[in-house]
Coordinates of C-alpha atoms in Angstrom, one line a residue:
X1 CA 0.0 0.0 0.0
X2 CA 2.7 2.6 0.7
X3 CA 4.9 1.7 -2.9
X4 CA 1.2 2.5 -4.0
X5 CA 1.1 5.5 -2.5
X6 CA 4.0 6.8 -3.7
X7 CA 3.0 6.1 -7.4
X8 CA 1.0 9.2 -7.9
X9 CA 3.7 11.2 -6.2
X10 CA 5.7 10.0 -8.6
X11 CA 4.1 10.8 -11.8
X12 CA 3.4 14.1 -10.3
X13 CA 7.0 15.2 -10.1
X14 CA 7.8 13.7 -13.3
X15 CA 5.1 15.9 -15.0
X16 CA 6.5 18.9 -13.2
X17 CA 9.7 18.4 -14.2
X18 CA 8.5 18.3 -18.1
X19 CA 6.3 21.2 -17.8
X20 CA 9.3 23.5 -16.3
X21 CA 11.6 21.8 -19.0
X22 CA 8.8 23.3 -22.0
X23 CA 9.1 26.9 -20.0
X24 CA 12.3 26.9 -20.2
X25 CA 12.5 25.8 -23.5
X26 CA 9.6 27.9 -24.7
X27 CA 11.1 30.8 -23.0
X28 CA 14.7 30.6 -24.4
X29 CA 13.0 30.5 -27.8
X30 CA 11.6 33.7 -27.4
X31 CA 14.0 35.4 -26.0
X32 CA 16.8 34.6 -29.0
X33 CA 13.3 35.7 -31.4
X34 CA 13.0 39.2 -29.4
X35 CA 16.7 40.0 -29.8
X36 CA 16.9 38.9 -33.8
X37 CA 18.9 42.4 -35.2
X38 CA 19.1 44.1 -38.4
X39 CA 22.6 46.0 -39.4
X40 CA 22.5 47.0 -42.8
X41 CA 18.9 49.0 -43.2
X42 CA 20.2 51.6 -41.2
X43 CA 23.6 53.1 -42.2
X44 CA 24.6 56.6 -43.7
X45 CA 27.8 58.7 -42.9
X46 CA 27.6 62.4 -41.8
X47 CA 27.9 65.3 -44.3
X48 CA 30.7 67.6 -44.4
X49 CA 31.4 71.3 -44.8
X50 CA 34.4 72.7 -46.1
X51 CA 35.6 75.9 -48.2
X52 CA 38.4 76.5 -50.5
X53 CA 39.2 80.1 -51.3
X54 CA 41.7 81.7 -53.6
X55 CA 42.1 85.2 -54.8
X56 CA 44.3 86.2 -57.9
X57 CA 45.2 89.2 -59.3
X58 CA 43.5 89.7 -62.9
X59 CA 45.8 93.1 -63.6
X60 CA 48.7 91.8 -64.1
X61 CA 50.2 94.0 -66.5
X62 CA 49.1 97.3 -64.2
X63 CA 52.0 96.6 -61.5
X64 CA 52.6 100.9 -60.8
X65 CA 51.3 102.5 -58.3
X66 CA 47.6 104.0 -58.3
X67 CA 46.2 107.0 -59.7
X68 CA 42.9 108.2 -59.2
X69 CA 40.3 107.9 -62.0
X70 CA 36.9 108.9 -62.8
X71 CA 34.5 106.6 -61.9
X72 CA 32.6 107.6 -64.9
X73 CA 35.6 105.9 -66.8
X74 CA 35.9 102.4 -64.5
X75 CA 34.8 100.9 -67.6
X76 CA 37.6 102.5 -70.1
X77 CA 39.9 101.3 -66.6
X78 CA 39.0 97.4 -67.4
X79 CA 39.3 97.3 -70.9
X80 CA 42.6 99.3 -71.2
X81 CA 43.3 101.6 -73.3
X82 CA 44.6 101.5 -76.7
X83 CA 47.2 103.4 -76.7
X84 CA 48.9 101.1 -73.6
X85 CA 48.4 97.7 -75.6
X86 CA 43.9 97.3 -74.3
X87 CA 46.0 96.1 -71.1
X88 CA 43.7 96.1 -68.1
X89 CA 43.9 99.1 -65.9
X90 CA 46.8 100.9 -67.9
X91 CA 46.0 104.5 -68.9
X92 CA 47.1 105.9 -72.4
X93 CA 50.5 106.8 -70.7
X94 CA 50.6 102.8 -68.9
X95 CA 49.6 104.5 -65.6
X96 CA 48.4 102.0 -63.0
X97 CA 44.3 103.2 -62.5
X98 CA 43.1 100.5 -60.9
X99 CA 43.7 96.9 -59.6
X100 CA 41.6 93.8 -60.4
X101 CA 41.0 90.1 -58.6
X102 CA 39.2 87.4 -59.3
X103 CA 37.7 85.6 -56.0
X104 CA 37.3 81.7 -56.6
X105 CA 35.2 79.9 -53.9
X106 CA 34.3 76.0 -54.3
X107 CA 32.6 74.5 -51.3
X108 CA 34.4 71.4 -50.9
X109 CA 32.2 69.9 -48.7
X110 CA 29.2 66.9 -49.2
X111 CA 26.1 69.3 -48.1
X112 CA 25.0 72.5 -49.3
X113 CA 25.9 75.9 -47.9
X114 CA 25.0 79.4 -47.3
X115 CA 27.6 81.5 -47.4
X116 CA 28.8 85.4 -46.5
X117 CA 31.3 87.0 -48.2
X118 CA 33.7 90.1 -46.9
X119 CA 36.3 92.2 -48.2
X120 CA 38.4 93.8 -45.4
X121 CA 40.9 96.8 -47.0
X122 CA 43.3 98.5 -44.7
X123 CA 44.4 101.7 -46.2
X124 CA 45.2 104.2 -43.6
X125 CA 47.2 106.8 -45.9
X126 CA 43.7 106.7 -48.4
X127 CA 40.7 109.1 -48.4
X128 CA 38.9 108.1 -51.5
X129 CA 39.8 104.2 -52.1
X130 CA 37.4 102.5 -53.2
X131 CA 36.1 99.2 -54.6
X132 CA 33.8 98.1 -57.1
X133 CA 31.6 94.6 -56.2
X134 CA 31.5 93.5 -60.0
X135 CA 28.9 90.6 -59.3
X136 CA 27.6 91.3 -55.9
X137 CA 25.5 88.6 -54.4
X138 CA 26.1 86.6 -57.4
X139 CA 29.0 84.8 -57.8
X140 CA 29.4 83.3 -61.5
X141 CA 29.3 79.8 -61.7
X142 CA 30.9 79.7 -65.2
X143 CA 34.0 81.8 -65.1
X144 CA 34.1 84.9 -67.7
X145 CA 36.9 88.3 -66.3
X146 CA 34.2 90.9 -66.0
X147 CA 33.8 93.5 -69.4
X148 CA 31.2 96.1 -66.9
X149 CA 32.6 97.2 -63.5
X150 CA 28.6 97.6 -63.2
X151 CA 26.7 100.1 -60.5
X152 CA 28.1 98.8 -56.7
X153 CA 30.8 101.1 -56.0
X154 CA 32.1 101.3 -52.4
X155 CA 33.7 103.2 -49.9
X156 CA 36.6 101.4 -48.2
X157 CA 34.5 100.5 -45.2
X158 CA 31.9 98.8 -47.1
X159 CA 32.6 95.3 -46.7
X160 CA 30.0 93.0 -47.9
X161 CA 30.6 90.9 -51.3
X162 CA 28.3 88.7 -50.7
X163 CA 25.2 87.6 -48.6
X164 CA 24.0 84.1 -47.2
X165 CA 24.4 83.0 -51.3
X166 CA 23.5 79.1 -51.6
X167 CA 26.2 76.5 -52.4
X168 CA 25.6 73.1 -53.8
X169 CA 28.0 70.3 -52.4
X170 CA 30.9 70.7 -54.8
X171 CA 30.1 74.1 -56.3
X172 CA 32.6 76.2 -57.1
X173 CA 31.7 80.5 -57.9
X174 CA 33.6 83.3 -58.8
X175 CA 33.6 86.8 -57.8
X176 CA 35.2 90.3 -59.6
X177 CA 36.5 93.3 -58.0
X178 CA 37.9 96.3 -58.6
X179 CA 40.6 98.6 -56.2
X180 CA 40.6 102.1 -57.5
X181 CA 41.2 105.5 -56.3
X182 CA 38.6 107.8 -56.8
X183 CA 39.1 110.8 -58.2
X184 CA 38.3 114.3 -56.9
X185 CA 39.6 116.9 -59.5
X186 CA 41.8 118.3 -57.0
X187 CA 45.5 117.4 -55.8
X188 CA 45.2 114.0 -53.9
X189 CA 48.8 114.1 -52.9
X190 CA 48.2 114.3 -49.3
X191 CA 45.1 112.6 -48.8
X192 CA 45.6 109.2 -51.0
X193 CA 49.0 107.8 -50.4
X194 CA 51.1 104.2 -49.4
X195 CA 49.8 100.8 -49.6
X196 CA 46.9 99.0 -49.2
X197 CA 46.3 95.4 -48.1
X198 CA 42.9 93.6 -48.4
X199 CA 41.6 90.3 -46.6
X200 CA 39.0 88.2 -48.0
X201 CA 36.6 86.0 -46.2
X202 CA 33.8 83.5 -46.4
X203 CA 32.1 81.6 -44.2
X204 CA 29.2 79.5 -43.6
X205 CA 26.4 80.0 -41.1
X206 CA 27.6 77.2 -39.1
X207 CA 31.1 79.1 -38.4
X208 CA 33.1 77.0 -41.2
X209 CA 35.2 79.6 -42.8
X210 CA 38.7 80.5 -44.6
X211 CA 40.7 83.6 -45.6
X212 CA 42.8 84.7 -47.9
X213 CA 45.1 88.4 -48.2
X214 CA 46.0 90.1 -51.0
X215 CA 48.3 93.1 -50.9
X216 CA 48.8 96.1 -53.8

């Protein structure tokens, strides 16, 4: 009667012991399921930002120092004149009457930018230098020297060449200017006199930005 007894006791446990041994299994099974990852849907690199900036003197045969000229004549300043060989910014006599550069910006980064451009001239013997902003706010994206010095014509603390312009990724623009000393039909010997250095910069909204000087 007691080996009897014990048989149910028996069978119970062994029961038990199969039930737990399905949890166990049933639960290891879904926890491997639950934790099945994916590592190729999601990928992607960040972009980058980065400028290149160069600026190179377009006058190269005007190498004297500046007279003043006319603004009414900035144009006959860019073509030349005959009598000098059409040689940009070279009077009939070769007299230096202006100085030209050509501004060449490529965004070498991977996403597009908005960028400010400034031209910084320190002049301190000069009353009347000036500058002419051949393409302001529009940089060419094809590059052609300028044949119209055009309407922007600026005193020497006018800085501003160009203004939150959009850049693709790669883009490259070009921008024209033009150093002169304006003239006031009077002596300037006194009040327009040395040397003249000029620093250009551009930069994007986000801080990214590079320089480059030019001196006359």
């Amino acid at each position: 009667m007691e080996e009897n007894r014990k048989g149910p006791g028996v069978f119970y446990a062994v029961i038990g012991v199969a039930t737990l041994v399905v949890a166990i299994i049933g639960a290891t099974f879904a926890y491997f399921t639950a934790t099945d990852s994916d590592d190729t849907t999601v990928a992607g690199e960040a972009a980058t930002a980065s400028l290149s900036l160069t600026v190179t003197k377009v006058s190269t045969d005007a190498t004297g120092g500046l007279i003043p000229i006319a603004e009414s004549l900035l144009n006959n300043g860019l073509a030349g004149d005959s009598a000098s060989g059409d040689k940009m910014c070279l009077d009939k006599d070769s007299n230096t009457v202006c100085q030209v550069y050509k501004i060449t910006v490529e965004n070498t980064g991977t996403a597009p930018a908005r960028l400010d451009g400034s031209l910084a001239l320190t002049a301190a013997g000069y009353t009347n230098l000036k500058w002419a902003n051949i393409n302001k706010d529009a940089g060419l994206t094809a590059d052609a020297e300028p044949d119209d010095v055009g309407t922007n014509l600026n005193a020497s603390s006018v800085t501003s060449i160009t203004a939150n312009e959009l850049y693709t990724a790669g883009q490259t623009k070009y921008y024209y200017i033009m150093v002169y000393i304006n003239e006031t039909n009077k002596s300037q010997n006194e009040t327009d006199t040395g040397s003249f250095t000029g620093n250009v910069t551009f930069s994007s909204a986000g801080g990214t930005g590079t320089t480059a000087t030019f001196t006359a």
